Tab-separated table of C-alpha atoms and ligand atoms in Angstrom:
chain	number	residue	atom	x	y	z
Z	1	UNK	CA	-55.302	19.919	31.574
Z	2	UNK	CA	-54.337	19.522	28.036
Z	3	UNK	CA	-51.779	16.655	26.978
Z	4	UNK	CA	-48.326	17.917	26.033
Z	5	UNK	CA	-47.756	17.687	22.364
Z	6	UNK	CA	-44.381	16.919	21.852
Z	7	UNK	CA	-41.424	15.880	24.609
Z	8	UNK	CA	-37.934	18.176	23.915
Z	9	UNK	CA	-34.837	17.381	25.849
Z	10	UNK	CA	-32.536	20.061	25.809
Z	11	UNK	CA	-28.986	20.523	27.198
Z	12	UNK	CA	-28.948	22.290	30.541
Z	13	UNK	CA	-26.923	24.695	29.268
Z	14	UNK	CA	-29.156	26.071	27.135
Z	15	UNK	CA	-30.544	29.173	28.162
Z	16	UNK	CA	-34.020	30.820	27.879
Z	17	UNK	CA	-35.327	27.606	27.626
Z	18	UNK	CA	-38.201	28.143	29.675
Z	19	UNK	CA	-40.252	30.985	27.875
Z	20	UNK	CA	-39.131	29.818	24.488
Z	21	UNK	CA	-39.454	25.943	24.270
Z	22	UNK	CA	-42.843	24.932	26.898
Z	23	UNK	CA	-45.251	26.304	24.593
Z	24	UNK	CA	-44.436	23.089	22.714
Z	25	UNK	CA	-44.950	20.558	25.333
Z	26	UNK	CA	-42.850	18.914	28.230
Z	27	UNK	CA	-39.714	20.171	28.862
Z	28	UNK	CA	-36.571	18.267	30.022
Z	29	UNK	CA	-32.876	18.975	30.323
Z	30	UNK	CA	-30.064	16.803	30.717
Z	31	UNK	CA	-26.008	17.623	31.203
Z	32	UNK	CA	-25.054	17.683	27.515
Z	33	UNK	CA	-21.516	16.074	28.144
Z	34	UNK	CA	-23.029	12.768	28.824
Z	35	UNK	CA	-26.593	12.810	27.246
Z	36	UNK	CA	-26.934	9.473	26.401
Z	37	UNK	CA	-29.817	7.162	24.619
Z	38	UNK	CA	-31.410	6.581	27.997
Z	39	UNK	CA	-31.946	10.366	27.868
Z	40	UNK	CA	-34.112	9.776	24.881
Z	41	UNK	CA	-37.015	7.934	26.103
Z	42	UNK	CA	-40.342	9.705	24.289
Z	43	UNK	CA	-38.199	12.164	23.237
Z	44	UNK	CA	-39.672	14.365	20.180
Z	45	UNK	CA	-37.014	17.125	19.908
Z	46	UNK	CA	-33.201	16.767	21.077
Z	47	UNK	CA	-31.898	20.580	21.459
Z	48	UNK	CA	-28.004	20.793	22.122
Z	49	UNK	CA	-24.697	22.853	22.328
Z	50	UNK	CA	-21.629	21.824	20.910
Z	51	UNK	CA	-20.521	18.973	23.657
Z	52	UNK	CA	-23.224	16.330	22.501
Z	53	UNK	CA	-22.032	14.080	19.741
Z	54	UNK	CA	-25.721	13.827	18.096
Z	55	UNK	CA	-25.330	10.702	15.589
Z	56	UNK	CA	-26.527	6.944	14.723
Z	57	UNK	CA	-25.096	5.453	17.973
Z	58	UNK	CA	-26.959	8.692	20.109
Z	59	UNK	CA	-30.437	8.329	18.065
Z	60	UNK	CA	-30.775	4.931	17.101
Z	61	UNK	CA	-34.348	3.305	17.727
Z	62	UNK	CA	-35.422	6.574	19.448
Z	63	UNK	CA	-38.438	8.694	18.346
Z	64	UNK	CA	-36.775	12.295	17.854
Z	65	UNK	CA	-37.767	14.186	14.679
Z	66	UNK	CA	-36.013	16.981	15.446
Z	67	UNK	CA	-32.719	17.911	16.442
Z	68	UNK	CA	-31.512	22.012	17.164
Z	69	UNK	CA	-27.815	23.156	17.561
Z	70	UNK	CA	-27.848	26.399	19.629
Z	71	UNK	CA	-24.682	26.622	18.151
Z	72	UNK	CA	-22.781	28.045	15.280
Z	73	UNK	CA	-20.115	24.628	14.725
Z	74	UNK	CA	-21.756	21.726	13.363
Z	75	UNK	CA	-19.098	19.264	13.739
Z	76	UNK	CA	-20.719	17.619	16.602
Z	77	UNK	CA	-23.702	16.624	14.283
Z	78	UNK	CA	-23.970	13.728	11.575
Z	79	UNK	CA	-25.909	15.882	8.915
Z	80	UNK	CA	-25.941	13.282	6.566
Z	81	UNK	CA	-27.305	10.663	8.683
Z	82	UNK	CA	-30.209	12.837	10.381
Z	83	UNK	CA	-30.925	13.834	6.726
Z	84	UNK	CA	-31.091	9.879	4.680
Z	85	UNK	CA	-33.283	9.369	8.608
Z	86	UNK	CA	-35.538	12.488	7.452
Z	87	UNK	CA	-34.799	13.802	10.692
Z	88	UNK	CA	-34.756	17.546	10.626
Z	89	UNK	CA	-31.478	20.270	11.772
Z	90	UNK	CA	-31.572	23.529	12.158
Z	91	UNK	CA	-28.552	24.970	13.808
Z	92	UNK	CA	-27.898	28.824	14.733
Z	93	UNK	CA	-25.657	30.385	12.291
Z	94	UNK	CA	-24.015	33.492	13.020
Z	95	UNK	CA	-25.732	33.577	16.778
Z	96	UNK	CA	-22.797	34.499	18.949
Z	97	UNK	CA	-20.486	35.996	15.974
Z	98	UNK	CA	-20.470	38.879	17.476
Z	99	UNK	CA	-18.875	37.636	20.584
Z	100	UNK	CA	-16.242	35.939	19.229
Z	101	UNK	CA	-15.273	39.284	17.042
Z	102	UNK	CA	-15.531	41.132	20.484
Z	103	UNK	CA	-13.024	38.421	22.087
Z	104	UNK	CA	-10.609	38.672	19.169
Z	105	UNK	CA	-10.880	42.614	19.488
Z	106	UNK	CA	-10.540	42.796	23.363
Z	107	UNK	CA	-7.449	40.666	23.371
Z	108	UNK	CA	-5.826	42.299	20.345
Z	109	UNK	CA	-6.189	45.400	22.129
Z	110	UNK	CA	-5.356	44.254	25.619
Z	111	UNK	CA	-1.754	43.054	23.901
Z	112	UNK	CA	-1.177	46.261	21.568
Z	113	UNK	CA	-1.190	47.836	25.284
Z	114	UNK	CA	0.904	45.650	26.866
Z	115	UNK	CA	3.710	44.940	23.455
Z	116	UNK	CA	3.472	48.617	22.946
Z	117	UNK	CA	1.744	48.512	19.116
Z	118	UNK	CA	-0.736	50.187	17.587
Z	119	UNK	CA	-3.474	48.130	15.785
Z	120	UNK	CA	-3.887	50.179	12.850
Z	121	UNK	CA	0.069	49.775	11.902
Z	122	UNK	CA	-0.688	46.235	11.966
Z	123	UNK	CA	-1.496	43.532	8.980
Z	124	UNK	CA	-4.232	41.069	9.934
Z	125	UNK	CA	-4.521	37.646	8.628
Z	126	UNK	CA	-8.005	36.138	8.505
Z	127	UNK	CA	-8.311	32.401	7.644
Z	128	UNK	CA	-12.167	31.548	7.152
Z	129	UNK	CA	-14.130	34.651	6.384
Z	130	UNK	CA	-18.234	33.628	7.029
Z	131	UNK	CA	-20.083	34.841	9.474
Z	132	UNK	CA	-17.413	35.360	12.339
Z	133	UNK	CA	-13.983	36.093	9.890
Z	134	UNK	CA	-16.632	38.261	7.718
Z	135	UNK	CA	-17.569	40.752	10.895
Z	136	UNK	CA	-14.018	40.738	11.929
Z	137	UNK	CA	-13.153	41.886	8.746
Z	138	UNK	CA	-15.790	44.740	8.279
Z	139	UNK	CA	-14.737	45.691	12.025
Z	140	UNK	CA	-10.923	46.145	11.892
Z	141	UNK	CA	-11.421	47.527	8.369
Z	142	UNK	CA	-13.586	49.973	9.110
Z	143	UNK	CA	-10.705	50.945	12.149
Z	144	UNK	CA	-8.271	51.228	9.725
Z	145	UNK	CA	-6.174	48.084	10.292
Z	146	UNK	CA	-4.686	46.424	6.723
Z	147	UNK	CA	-6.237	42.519	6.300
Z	148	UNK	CA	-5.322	39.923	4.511
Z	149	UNK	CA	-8.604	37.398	4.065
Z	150	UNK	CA	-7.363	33.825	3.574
Z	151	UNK	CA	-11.421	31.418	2.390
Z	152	UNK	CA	-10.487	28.899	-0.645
Z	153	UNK	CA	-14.077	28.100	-0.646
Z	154	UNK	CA	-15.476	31.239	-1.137
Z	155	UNK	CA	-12.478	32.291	-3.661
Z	156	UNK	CA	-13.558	29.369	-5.163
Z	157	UNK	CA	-17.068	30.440	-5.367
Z	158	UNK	CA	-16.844	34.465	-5.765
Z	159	UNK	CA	-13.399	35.162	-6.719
Z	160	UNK	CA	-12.700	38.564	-4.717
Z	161	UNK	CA	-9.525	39.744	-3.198
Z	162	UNK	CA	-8.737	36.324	-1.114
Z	163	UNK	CA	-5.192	35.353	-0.879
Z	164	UNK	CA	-3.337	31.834	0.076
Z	165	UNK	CA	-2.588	30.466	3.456
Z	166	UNK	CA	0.932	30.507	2.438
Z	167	UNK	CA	0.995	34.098	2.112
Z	168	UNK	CA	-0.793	34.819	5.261
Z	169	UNK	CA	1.339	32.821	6.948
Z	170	UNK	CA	4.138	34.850	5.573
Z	171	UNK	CA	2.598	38.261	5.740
Z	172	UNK	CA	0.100	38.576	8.399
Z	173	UNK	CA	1.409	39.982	12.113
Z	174	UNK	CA	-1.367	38.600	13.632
Z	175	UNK	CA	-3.088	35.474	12.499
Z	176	UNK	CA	-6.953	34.664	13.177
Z	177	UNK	CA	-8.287	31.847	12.508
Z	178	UNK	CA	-12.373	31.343	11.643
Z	179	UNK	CA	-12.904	28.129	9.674
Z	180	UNK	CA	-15.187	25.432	10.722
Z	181	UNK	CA	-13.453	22.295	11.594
Z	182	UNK	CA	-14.042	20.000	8.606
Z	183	UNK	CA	-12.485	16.247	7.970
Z	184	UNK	CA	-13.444	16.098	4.475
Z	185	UNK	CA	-13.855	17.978	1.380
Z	186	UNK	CA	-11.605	19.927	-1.508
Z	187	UNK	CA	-10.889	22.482	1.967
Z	188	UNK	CA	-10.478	20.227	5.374
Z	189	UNK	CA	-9.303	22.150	7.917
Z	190	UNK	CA	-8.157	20.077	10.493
Z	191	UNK	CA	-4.876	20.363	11.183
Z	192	UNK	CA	-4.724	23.264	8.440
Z	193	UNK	CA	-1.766	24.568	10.831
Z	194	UNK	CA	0.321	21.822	11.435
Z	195	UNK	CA	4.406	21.419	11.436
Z	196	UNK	CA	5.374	22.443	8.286
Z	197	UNK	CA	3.459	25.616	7.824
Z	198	UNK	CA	3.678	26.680	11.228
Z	199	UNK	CA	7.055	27.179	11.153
Z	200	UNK	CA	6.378	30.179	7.826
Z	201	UNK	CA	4.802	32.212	11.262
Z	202	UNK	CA	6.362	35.817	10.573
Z	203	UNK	CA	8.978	36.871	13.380
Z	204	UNK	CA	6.904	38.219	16.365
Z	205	UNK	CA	3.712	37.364	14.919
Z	206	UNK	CA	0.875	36.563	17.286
Z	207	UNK	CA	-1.508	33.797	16.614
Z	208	UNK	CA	-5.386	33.488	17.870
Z	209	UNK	CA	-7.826	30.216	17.099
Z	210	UNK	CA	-11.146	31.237	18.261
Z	211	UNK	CA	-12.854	28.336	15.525
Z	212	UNK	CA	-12.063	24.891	16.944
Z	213	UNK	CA	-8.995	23.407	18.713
Z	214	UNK	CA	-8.184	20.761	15.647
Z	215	UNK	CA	-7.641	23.237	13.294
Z	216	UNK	CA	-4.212	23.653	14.839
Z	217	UNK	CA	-2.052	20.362	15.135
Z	218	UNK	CA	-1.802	21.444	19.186
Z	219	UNK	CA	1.374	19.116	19.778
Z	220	UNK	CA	2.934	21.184	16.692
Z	221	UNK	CA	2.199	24.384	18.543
Z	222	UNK	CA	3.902	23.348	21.389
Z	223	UNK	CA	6.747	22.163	19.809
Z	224	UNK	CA	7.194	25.446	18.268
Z	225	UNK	CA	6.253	27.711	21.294
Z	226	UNK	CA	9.341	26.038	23.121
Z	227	UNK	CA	11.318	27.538	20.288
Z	228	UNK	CA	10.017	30.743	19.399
Z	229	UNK	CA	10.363	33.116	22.777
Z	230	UNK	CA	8.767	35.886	19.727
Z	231	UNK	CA	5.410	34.483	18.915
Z	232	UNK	CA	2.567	35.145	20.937
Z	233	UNK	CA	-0.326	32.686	21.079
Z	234	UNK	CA	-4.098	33.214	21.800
Z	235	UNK	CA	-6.176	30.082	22.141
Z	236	UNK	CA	-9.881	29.804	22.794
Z	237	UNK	CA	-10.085	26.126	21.740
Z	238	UNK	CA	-8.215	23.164	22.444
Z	239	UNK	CA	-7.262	20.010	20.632
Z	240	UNK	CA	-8.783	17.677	22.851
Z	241	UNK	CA	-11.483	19.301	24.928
Z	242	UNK	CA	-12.287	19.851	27.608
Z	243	UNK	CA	-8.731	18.433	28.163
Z	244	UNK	CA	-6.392	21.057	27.873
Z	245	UNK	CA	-2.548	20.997	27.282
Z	246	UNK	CA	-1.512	22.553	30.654
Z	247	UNK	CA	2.283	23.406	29.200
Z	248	UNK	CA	0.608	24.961	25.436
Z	249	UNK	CA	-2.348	27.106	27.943
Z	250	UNK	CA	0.737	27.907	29.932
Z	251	UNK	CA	2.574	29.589	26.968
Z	252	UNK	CA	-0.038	31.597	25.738
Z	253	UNK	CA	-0.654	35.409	26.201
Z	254	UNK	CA	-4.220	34.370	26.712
Z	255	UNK	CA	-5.820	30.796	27.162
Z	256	UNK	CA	-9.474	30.542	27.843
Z	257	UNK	CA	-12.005	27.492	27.736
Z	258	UNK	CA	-13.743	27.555	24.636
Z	259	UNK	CA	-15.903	31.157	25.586
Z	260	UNK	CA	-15.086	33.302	22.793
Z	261	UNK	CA	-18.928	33.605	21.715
Z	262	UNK	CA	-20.379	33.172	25.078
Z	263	UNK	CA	-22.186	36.868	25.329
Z	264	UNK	CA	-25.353	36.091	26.744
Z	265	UNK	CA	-26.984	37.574	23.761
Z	266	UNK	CA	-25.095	35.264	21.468
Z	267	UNK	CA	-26.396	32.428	23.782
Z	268	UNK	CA	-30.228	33.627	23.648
Z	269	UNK	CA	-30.184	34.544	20.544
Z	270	UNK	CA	-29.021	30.656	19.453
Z	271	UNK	CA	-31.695	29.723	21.441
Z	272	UNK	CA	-33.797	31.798	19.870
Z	273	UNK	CA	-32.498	30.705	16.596
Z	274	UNK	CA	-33.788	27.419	17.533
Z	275	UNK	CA	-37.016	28.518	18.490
Z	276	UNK	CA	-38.108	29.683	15.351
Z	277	UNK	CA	-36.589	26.906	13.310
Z	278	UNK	CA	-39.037	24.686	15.120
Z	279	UNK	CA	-42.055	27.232	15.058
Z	280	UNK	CA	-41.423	26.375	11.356
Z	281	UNK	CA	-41.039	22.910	11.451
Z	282	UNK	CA	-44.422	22.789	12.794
Z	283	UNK	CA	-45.797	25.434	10.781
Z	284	UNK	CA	-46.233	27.334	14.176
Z	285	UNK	CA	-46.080	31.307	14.203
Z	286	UNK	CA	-43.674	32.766	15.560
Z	287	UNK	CA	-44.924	34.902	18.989
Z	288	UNK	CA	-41.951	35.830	21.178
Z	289	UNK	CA	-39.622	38.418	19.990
Z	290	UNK	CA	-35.805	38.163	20.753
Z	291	UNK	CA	-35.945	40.864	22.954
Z	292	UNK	CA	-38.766	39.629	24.913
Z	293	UNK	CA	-36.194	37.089	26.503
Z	294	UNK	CA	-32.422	38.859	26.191
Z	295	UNK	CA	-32.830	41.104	29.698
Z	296	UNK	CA	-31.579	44.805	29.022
Z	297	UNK	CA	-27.919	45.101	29.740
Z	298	UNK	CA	-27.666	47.825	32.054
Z	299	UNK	CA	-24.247	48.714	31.116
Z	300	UNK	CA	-23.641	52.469	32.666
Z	301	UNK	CA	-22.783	54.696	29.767
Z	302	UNK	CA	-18.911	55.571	29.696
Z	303	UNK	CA	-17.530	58.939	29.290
Z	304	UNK	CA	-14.053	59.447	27.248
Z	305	UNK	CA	-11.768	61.750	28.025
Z	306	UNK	CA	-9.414	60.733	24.644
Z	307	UNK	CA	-11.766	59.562	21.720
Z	308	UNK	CA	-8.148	57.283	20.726
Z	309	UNK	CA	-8.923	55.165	23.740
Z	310	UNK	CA	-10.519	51.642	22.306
Z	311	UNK	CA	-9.166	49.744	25.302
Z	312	UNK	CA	-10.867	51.203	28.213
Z	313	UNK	CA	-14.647	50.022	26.332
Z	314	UNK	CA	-13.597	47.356	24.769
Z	315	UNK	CA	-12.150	46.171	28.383
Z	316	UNK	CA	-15.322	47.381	30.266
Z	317	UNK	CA	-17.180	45.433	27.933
Z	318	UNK	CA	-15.216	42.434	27.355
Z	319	UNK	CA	-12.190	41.515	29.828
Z	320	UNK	CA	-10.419	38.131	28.570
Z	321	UNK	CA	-7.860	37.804	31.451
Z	322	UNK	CA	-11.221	36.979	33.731
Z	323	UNK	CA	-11.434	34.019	31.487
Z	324	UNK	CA	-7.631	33.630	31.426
Z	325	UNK	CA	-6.946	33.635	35.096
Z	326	UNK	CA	-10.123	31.323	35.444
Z	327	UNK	CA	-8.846	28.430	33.307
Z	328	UNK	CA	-4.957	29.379	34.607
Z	329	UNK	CA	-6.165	28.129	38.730
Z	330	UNK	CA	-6.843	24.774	36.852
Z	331	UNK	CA	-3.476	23.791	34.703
Z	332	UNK	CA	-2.367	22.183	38.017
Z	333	UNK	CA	-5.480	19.624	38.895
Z	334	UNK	CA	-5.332	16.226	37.472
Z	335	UNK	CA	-6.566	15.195	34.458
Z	336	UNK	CA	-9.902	14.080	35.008
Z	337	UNK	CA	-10.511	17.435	37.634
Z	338	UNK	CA	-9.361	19.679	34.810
Z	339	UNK	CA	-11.842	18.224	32.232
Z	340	UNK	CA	-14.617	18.871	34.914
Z	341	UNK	CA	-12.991	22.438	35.788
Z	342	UNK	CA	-13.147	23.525	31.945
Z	343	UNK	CA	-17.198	22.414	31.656
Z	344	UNK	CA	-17.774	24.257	35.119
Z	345	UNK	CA	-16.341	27.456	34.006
Z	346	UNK	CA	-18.170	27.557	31.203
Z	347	UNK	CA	-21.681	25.812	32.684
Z	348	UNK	CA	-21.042	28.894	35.353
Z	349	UNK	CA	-19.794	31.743	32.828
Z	350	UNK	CA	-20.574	34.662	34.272
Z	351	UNK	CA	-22.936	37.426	32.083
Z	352	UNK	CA	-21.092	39.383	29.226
Z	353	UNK	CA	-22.949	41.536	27.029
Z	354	UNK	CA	-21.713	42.790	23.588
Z	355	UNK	CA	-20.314	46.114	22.635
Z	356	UNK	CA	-23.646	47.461	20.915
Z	357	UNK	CA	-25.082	47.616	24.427
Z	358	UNK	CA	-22.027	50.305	25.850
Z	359	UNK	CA	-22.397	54.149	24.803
Z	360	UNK	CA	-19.764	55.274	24.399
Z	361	UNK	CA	-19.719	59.149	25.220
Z	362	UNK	CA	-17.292	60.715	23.180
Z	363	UNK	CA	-16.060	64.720	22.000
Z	364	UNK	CA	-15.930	64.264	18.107
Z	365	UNK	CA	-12.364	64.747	17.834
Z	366	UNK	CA	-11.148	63.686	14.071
Z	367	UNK	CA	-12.653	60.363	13.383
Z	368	UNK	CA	-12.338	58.369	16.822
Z	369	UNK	CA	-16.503	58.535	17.311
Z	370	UNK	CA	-16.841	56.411	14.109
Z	371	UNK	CA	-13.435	54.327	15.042
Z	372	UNK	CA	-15.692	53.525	18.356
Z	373	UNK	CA	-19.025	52.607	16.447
Z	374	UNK	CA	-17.259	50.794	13.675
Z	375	UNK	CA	-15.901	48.369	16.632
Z	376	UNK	CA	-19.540	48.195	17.600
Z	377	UNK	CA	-20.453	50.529	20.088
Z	378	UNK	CA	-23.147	52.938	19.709
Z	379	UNK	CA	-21.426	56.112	20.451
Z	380	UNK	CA	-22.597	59.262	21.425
Z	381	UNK	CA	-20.774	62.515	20.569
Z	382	UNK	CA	-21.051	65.023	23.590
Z	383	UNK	CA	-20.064	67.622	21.203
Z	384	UNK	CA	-17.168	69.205	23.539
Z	385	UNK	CA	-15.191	70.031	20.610
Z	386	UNK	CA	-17.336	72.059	18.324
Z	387	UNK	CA	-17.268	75.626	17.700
C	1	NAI	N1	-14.765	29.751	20.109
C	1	NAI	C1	-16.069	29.906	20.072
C	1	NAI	O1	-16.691	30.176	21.086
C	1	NAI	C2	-16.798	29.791	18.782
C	1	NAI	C3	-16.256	29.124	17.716
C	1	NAI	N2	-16.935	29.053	16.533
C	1	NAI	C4	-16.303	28.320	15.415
C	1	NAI	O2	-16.029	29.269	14.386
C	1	NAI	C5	-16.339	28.642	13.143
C	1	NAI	C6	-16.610	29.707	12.111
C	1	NAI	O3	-17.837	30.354	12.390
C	1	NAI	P1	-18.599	31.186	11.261
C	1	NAI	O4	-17.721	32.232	10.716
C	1	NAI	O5	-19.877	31.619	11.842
C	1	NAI	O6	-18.838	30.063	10.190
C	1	NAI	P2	-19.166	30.282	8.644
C	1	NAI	O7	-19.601	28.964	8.137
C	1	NAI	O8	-20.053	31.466	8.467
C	1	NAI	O9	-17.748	30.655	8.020
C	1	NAI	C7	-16.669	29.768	7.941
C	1	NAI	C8	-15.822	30.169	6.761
C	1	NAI	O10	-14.659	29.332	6.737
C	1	NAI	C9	-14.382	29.056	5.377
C	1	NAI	N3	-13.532	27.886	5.234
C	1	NAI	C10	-13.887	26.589	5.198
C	1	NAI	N4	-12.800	25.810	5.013
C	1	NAI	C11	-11.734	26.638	4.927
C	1	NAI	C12	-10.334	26.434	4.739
C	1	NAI	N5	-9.793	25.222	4.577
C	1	NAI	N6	-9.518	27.535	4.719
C	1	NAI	C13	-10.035	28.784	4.877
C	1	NAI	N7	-11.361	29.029	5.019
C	1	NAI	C14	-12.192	27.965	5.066
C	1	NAI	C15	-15.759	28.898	4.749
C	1	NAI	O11	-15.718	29.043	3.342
C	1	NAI	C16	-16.535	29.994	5.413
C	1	NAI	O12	-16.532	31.198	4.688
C	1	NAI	C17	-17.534	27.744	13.462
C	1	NAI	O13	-17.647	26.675	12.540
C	1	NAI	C18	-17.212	27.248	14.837
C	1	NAI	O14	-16.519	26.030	14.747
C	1	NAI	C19	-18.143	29.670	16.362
C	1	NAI	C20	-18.716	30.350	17.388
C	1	NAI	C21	-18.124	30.410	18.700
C	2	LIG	O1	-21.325	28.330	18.469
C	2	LIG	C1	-20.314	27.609	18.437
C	2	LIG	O2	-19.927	27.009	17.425
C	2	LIG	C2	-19.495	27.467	19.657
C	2	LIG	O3	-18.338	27.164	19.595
C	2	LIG	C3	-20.173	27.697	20.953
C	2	LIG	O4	-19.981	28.981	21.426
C	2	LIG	C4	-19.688	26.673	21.911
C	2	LIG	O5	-20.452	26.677	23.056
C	2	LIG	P1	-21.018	25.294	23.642
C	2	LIG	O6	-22.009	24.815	22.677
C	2	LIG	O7	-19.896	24.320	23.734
C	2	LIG	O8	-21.621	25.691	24.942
């Protein structure tokens, strides 16, 4: 039996672990909540999601060389300390971007049904436009809905049609926001909403953070919510997590815990992500595919009877009152059984796939087909309407 070359520790919530990671060595996992330096012991390679503070007090004295975020958010990390160490990072950027544009979409959607809009007459703001703000852009674009892209950094670097906060504050119907959550820097971002802006909200507009909870000043929020019956709140991410406000969750349209990229293929592919980062850490090829370990979806194909209808995929696809009524049952336990609630639902998130892997069978009726692939279907025209 040959000796395993290097030890990785990896957060149990990691999927795909298995055929991905024990071609390096010996394999262990730990609950990332509390991994803790005892966890380190002959540990070569730390692998985690966004729950593990990774820093000097975590990695102190211990042998790791290499440390993976299956994750998009990097706040959890101390780049600057793993990089004077020499310690190397690779995180997964972009991974499960898709997922969180499919949330956004779904729920958008879900409440143009149930407000009695239509998306396209709308104005979208989008505050931080990389990888996930970027998509959702392209997406609703191509749709036909009007946005407003709010990134000082990259209007800063590029120029390009980018416009204040202030003015998507005071223009946008529906507010998204997509930054990173940053303390520092010419652009920090937390608390970027906070009591004085949040009070330039447009009349009726409806407000979604899928980025992280601190980017909103959550007590703020509330305050507000208790005096604006018109506004209409969609959070993802909470201010102190996995604590969550129970009277803020209980005044939005939609509150979920912190799922809005958790598609399994965002998941695997961040794993994935991580894979190959090492593989070239090591100067190791590369030798399993992506879609040797993302199972096929087996999503039936759905028929259309009216090529206007976004709802009915984007719902089969994507349903965020599953995620809403989950987190709902626990506003009522005690603290410290609400903290545990909000990790279980999402250590036990049931599979989600992403839009690509729905067809969408559709009569090409005006342009509804390409409405349906620029959300991200793949579409398939059954032709009922041609001569
Ligand atoms: N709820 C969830 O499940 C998920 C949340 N996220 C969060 O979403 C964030 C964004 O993800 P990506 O788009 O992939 O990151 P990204 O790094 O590609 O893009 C972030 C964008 O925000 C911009 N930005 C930075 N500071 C800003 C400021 N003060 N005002 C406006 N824009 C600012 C940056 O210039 C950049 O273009 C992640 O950092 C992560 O925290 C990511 C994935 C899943
Ligand atoms: O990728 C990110 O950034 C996220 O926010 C993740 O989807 C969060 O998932 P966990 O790492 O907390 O499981």
């Amino acid at each position: 039996m040959t000796e395993p070359r290097l030890t990785i520790l990896a957060d149990e919530n990691i999927p795909a672990l298995a055929p991905l990671f024990e071609r390096f060595g010996e394999l262990r996992t730990a609950p990332g909540r509390t991994l803790s330096r005892a966890d380190l012991e002959g540990v070569d390679v730390l692998l985690v999601r966004s729950v593990t503070r990774v820093d000097e007090a975590l990695l102190r004295g211990s042998r790791v060389r290499f440390v993976g975020t299956a994750t998009i958010g990097t706040d959890h990390i101390d780049r600057a300390w793993l990089e004077q160490q020499g310690i190397a990072f690779s995180s997964a950027p972009g991974c499960n971007a898709d997922g969180v544009v499919e949330y956004v979409l779904s729920s958008l959607l879900q409440l143009a049904a149930e407000q009695g809009f239509d998306l396209c007459s709308k104005t979208v703001g989008i505050v931080g436009v990389g990888n996930v703000g970027g998509r959702l852009q392209r997406r609703l674009q191509a749709m036909g809905v009007q946005v407003l892209c709010c990134d000082p950094p990259r209007e800063a670097r590029e120029g390009g049609d980018f416009v204040p906060l202030e003015q998507v504050l005071a223009d946008a119907d529906i507010l998204a926001l997509h930054t990173p959550l940053t303390e520092g820097g010419a652009w920090p971002t937390r608390h970027l909403l906070n009591a004085d802006n949040l009070a330039q909200l447009k009349q009726g507009a409806i407000l979604l953070n899928a980025g992280r909870g601190p980017v909103i000043d959550n007590v703020a929020l509330l305050a507000l919510a208790r005096q604006r019956d018109d506004l209409t709140l969609v959070l993802d991410v909470w201010e102190h997590e996995p604590r969550v406000n129970p009277d803020l969750a209980r005044r939005c349209a939609i509150a979920t815990p912190h799922i809005a990229g958790y598609s399994l293929d965002g998941k695997i592919r961040g794993t994935w992500m991580l894979y190959c980062a090492l593989c070239e850490y090591l100067g190791w090829t590369v030798n399993t595919p992506l879609e040797q370990v993302l199972p096929p979806a087996g999503v039936p194909a759905l028929t259309l009877a009216t090529a206007d209808d976004l709802l009915t995929p984007a719902r089969l696809v994507y349903d965020p009152y599953r995620d809403d009524r989950a987190l709902r049952r626990t506003l009522g336990l005690g603290e410290a059984e609400q903290r545990q609630a909000f990790d279980r639902l999402r250590r036990e998130y049931p599979e989600r796939r992403e839009y690509a892997t729905l067809t969408v069978r559709v009569a090409g009726s005006d342009q509804a087909p390409q409405r349906l692939a620029a959300m991200g279907f793949a579409t398939v025209d059954t032709g009922e309407n041609d001569d």
